[in-house]
Tab-separated table of C-alpha atoms and ligand atoms in Angstrom:
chain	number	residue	atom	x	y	z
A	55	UNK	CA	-73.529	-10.666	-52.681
A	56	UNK	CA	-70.624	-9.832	-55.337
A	57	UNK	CA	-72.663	-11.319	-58.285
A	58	UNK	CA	-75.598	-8.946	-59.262
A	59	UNK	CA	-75.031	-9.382	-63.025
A	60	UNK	CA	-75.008	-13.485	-63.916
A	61	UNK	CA	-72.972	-12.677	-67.270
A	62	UNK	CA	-71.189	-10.669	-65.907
A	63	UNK	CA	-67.196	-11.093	-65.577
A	64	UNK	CA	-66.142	-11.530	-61.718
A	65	UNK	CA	-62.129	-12.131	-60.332
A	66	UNK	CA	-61.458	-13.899	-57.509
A	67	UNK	CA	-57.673	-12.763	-56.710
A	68	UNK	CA	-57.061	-15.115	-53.912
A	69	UNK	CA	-58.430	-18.206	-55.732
A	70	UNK	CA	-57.011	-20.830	-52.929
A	71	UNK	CA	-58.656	-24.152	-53.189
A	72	UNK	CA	-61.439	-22.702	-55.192
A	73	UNK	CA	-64.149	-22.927	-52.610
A	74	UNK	CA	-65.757	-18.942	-53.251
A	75	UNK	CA	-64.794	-19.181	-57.103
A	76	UNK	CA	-66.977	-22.636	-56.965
A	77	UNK	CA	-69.910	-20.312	-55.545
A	78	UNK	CA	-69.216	-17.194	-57.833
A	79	UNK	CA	-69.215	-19.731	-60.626
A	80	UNK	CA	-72.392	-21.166	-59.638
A	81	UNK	CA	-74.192	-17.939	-59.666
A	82	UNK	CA	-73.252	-17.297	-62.960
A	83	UNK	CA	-75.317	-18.159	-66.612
A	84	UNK	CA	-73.272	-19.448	-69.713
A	85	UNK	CA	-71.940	-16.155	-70.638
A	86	UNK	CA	-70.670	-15.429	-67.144
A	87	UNK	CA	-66.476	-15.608	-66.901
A	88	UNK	CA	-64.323	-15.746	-64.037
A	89	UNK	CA	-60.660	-15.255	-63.653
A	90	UNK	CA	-58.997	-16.798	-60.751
A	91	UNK	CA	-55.787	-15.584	-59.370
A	92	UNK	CA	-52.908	-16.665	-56.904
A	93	UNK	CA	-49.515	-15.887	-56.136
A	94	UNK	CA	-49.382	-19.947	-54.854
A	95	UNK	CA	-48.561	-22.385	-57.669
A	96	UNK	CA	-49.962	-25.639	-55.591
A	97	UNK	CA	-53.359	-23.137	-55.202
A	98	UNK	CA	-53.413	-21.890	-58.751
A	99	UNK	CA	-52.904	-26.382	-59.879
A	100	UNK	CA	-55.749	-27.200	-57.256
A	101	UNK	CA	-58.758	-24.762	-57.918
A	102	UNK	CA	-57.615	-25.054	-61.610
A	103	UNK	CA	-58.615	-28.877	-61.039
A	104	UNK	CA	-61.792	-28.081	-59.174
A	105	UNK	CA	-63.059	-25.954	-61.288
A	106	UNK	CA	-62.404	-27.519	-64.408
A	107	UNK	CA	-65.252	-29.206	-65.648
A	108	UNK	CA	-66.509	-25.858	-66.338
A	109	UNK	CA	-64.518	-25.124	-69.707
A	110	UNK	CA	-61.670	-22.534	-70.250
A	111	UNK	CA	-63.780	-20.386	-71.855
A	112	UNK	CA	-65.803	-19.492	-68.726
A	113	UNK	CA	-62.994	-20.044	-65.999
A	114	UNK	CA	-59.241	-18.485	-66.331
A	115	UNK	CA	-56.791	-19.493	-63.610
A	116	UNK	CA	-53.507	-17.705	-62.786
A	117	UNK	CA	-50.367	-17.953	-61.097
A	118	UNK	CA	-50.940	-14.147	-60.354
A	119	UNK	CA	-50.740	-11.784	-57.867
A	120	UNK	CA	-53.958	-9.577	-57.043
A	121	UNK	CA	-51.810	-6.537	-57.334
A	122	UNK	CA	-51.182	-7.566	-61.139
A	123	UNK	CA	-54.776	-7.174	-61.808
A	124	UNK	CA	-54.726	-4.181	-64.156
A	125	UNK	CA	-52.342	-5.764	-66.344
A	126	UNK	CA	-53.544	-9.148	-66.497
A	127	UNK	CA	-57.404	-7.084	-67.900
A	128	UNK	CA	-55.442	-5.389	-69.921
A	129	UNK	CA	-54.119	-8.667	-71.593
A	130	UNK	CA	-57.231	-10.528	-71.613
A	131	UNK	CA	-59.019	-7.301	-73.432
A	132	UNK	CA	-61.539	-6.949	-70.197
A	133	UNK	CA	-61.903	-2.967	-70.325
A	134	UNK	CA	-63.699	-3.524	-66.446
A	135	UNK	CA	-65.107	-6.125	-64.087
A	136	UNK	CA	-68.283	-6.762	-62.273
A	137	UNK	CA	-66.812	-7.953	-59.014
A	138	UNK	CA	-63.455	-8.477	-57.671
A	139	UNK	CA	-63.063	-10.891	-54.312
A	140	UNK	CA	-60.145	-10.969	-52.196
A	141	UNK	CA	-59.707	-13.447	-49.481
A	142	UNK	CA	-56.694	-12.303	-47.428
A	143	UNK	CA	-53.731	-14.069	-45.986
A	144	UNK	CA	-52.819	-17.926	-45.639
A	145	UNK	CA	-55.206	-20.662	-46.624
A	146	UNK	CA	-55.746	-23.864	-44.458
A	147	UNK	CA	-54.026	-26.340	-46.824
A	148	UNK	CA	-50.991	-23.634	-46.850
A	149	UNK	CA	-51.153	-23.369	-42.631
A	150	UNK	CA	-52.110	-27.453	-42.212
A	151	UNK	CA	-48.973	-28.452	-44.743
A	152	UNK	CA	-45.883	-28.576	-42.592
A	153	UNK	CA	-43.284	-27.978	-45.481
A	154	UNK	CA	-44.584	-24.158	-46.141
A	155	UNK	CA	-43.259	-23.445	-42.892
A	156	UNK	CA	-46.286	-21.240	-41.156
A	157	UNK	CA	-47.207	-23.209	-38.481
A	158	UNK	CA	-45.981	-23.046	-35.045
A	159	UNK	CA	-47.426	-26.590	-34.051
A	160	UNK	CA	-45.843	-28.550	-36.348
A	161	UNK	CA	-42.550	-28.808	-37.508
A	162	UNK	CA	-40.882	-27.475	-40.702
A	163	UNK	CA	-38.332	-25.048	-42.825
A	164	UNK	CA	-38.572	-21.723	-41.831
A	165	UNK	CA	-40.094	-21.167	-45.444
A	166	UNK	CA	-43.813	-19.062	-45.234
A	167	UNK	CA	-43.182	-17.807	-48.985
A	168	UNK	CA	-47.067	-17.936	-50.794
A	169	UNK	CA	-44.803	-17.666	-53.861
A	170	UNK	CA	-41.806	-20.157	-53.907
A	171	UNK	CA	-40.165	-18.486	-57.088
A	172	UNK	CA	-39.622	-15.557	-54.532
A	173	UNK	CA	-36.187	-15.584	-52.820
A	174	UNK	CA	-36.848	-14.431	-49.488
A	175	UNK	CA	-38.099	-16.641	-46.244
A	176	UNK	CA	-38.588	-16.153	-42.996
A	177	UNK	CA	-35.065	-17.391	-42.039
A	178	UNK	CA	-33.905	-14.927	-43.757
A	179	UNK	CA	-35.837	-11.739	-41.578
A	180	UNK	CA	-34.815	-14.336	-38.005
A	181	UNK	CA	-31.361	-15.017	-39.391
A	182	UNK	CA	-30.326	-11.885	-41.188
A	183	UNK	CA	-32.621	-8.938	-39.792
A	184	UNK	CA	-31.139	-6.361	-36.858
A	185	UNK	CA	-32.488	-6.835	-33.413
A	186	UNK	CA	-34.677	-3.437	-33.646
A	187	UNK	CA	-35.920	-4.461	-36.954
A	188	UNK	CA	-37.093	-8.501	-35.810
A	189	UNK	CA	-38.561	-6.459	-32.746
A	190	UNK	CA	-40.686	-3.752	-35.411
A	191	UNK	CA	-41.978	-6.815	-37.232
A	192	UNK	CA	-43.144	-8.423	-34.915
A	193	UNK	CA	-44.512	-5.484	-32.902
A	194	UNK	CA	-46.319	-3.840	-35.751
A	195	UNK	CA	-47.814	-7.068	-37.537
A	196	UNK	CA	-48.269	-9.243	-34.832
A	197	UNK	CA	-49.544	-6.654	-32.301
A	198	UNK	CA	-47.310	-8.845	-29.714
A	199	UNK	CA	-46.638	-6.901	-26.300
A	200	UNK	CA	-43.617	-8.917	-25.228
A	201	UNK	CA	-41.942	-7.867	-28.891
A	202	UNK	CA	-38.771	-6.652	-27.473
A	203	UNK	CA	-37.708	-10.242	-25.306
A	204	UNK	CA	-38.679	-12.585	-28.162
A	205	UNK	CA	-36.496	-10.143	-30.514
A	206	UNK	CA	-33.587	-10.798	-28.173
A	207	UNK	CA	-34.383	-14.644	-27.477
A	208	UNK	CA	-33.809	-14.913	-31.756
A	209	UNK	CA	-30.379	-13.022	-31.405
A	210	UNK	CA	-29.260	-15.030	-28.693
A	211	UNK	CA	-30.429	-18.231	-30.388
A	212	UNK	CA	-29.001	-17.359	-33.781
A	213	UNK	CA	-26.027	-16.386	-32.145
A	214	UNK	CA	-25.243	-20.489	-31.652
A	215	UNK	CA	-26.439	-21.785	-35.044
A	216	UNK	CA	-28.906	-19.864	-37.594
A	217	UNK	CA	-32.539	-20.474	-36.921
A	218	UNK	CA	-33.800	-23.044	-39.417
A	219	UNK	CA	-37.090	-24.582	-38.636
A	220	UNK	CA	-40.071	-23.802	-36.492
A	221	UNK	CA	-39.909	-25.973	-33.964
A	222	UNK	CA	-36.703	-23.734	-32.787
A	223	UNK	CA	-38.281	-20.758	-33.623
A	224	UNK	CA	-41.569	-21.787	-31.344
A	225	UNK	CA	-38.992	-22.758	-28.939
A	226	UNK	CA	-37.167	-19.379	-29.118
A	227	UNK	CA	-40.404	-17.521	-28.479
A	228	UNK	CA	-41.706	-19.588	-25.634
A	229	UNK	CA	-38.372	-19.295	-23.932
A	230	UNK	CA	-39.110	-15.580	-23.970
A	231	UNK	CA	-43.076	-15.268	-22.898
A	232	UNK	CA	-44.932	-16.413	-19.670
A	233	UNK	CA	-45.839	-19.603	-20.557
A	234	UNK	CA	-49.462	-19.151	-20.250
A	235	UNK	CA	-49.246	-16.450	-23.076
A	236	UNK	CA	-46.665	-18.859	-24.844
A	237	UNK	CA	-49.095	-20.346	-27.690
A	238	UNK	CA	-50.959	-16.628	-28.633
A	239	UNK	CA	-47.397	-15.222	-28.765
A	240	UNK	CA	-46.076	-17.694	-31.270
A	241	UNK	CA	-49.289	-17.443	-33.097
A	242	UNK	CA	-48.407	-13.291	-33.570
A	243	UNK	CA	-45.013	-13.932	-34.461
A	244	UNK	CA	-45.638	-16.053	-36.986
A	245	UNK	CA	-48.006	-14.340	-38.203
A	246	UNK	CA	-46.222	-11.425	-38.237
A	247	UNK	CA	-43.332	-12.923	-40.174
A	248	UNK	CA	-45.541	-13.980	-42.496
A	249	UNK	CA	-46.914	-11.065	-43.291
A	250	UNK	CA	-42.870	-9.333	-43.262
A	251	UNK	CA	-42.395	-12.537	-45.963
A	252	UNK	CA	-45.025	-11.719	-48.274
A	253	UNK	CA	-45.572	-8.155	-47.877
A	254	UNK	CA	-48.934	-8.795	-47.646
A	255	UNK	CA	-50.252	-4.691	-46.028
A	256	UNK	CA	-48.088	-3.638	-49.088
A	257	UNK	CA	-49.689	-5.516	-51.301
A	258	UNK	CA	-53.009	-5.162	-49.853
A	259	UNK	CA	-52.469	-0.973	-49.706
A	260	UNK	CA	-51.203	-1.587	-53.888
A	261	UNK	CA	-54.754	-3.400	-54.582
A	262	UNK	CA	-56.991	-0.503	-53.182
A	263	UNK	CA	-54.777	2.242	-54.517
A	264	UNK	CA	-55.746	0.869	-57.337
A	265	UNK	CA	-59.003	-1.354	-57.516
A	266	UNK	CA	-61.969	1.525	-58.246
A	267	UNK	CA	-61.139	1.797	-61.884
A	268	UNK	CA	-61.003	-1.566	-62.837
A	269	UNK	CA	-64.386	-1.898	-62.034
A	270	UNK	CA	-67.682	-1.580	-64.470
A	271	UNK	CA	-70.240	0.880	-63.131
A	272	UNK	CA	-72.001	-0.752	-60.420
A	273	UNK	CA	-69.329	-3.367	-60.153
A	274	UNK	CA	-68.901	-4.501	-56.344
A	275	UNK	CA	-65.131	-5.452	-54.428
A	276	UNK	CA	-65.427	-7.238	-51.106
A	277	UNK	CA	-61.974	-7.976	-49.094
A	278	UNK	CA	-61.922	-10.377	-46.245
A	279	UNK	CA	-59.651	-9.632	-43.830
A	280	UNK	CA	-57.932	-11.646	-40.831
A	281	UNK	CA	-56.473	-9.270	-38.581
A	282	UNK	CA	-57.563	-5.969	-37.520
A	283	UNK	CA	-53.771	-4.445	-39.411
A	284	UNK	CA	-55.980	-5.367	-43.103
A	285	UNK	CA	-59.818	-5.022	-41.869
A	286	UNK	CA	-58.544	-1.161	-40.216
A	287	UNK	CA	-56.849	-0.645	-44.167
A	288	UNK	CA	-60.221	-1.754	-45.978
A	289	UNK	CA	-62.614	-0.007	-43.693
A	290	UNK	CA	-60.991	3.607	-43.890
A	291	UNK	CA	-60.370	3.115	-47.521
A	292	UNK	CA	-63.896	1.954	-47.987
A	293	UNK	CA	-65.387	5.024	-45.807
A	294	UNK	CA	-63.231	7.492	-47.958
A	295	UNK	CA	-64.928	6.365	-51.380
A	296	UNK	CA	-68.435	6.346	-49.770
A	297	UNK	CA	-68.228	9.541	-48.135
A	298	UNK	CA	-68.874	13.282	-49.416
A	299	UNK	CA	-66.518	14.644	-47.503
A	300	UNK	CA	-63.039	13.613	-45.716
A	301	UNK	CA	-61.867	17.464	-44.364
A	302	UNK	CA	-60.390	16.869	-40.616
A	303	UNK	CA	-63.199	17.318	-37.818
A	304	UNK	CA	-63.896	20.555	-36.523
A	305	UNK	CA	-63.538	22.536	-39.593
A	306	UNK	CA	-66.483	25.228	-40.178
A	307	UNK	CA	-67.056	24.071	-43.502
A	308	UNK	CA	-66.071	21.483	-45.949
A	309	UNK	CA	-62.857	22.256	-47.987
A	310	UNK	CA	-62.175	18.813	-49.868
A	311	UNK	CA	-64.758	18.817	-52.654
A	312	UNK	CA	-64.342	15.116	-52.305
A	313	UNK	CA	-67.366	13.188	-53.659
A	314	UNK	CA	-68.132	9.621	-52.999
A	315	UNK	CA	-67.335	7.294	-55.775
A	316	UNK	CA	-69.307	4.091	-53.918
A	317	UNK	CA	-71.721	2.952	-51.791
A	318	UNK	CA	-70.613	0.973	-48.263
A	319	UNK	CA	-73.313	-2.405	-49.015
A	320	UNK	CA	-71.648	-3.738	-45.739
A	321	UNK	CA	-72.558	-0.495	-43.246
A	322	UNK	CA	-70.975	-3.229	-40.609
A	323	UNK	CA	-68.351	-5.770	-41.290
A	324	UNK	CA	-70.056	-9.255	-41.768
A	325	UNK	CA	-68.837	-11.965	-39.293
A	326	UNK	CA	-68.944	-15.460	-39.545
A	327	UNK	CA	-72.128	-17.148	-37.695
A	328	UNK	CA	-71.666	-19.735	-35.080
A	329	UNK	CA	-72.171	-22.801	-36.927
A	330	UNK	CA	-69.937	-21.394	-39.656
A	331	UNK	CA	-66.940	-20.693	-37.033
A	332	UNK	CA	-67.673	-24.540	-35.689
A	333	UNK	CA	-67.028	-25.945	-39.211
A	334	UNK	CA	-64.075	-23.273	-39.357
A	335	UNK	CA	-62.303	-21.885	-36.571
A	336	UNK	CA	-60.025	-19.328	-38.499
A	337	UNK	CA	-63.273	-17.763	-39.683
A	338	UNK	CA	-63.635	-16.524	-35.856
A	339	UNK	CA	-61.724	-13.625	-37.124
A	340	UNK	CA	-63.240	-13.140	-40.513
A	341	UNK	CA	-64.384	-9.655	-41.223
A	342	UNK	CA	-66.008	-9.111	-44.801
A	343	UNK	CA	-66.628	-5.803	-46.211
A	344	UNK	CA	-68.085	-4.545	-49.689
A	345	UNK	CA	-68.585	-1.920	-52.129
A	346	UNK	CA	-70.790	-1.214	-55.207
A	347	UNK	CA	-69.420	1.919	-57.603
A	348	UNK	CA	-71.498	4.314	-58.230
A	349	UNK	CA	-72.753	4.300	-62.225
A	350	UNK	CA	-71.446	8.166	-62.372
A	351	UNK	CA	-68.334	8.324	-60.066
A	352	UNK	CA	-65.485	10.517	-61.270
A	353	UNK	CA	-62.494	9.139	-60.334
A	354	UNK	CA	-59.446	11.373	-59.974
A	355	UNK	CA	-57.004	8.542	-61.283
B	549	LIG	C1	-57.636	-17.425	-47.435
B	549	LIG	S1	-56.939	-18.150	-48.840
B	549	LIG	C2	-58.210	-18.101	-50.040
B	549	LIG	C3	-59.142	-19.270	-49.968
B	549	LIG	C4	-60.167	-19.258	-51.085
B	549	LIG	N1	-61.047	-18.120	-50.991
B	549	LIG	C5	-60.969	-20.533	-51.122
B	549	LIG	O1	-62.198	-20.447	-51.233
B	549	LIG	O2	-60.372	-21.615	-51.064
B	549	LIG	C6	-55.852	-16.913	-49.403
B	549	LIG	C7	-55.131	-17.229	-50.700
B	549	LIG	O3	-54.681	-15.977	-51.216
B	549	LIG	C8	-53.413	-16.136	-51.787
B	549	LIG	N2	-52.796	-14.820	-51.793
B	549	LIG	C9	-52.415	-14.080	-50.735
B	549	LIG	N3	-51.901	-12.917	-51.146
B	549	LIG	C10	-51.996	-12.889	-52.495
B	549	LIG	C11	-51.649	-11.941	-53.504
B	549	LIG	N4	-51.078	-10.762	-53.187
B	549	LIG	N5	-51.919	-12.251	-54.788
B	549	LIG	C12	-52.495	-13.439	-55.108
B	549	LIG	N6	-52.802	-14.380	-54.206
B	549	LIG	C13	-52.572	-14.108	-52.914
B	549	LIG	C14	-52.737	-17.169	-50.912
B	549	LIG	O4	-51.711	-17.823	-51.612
B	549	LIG	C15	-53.911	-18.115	-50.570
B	549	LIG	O5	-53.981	-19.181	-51.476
């Protein structure tokens, strides 16, 4: 569990609708604080509600990124937390509200921005990207086999009139997949504009590059991840700070001098259970890991 000291000071960087600040709050005494983050105004307004019987002394809410973390201590005079949480990707009011614009299945602007006071959409990357470029996107982050046809069904339907909703775009892709593959290959390209939109492995890469130090001795970060492009990122960064050594295999003897700066609390990644994935499909792919730092570790940064 991320909360092992109750007055302890705990971030949440993908506050959402509030649901896992509610529980980190509820784990804490008086003294306890939390600051809640999001890049998503209509999130940031929401949990802000939620959560705020519980006084602004105790709760902070942001319109923040997670990669802004260091900064936003540094402002608030927090030297180091005892927990950070990050629950990756799109939230189910963001997917279930047609106007954001990620959802194959129902129809709406070709939007998927978390943070509207960006610029850039996903009409833009259909509308304005190179063939070979639409065709890495969607290859890389939506793992989608038939990359290369749906990359030419978008030219060929842009060519007539730009591509501004879903419902076109879904339509583009099935036109290019074997309809029984049709809904799991507009499910990867959508998810892999999204992820194109919001740099979200950039972003993710930018939070454990720089996480370890913001945290107090002891103090725990657990990411859960969505897709195996984030869980892959978190588990080999994870392994690196728990282990002793990271020379290649095969060498006689250990050259790095590396020395583990945390322990792995989650030796597996923690799934949901059944009757969690029943009240939640998306959890079906949920993959939680965590971390504790070790009271002595030396970090090189
Ligand atoms: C899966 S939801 C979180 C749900 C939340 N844990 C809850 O209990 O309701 C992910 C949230 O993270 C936000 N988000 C994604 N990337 C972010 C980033 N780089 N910085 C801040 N928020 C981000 C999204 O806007 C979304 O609201």
């Amino acid at each position: 569990m991320l909360v092992w000291n109750r007055s302890g000071i705990y971030v949440d960087g993908t506050i959402g609708g509030g649901g896992h600040a509610r529980a980190i709050l509820d784990r804490l005494d008086e003294s306890g604080r939390l600051i809640g983050m999001d890049r998503d105004h209509e999130a940031v307004s929401v949990s802000r509600a939620r959560i705020a019987g519980d006084g602004t002394q105790r709760v902070k809410v942001m319109h923040r990124e997670f990669t802004e973390l260091e900064s936003v201590l540094e402002t608030e005079h927090i030297p180091r937390v005892d927990g950070v949480l990050l629950d990756l990707g799109v939230s189910s009011y963001q997917i279930d509200t047609p106007g954001r614009g990620f959802s194959f299945q129902a129809e709406g602007p070709l939007d998927m921005r978390m943070d509207k006071d960006k610029a850039f959409t996903a009409a833009d990357i259909v509308n304005g990207s190179s063939r070979d470029e639409i065709e890495r996107i969607i290859r890389e982050y939506g793992e989608e086999r038939q990359a290369r046809s749906v990359a030419n069904a978008i030219v060929r339907t842009r060519a007539k009139a730009p591509l501004a909703s879903t419902a076109r775009l879904a339509d583009t892709i099935r036109s290019a997949v074997r309809r029984r593959w049709a809904v799991k290959s507009c499910a990867r390209v959508f998810q892999a504009l999204r992820i194109a939109v919001n740099q979200e492995l950039e972003k993710l890469k930018m939070a454990l590059d720089t996480m370890l130090p913001l945290l107090s001795h002891r103090g725990r970060f657990g990411v859960l991840s969505y897709h195996s492009l984030e869980d892959r990122m978190v588990k080999r960064t994870f392994e690196t700070w728990a282990s002793d050594c990271i020379c290649p295999p095969g060498l006689p003897q250990c050259v790095c001098r590396h020395k583990r700066v945390a322990t792995l609390l989650t030796k597996r990644p923690v799934v949901a259970s059944r009757e969690e994935v029943a009240n939640n499909p998306r959890a079906r792919s949920a993959r939680f890991r965590m971390i504790e730092r070790l009271p002595d570790a030396q970090l090189i940064n």
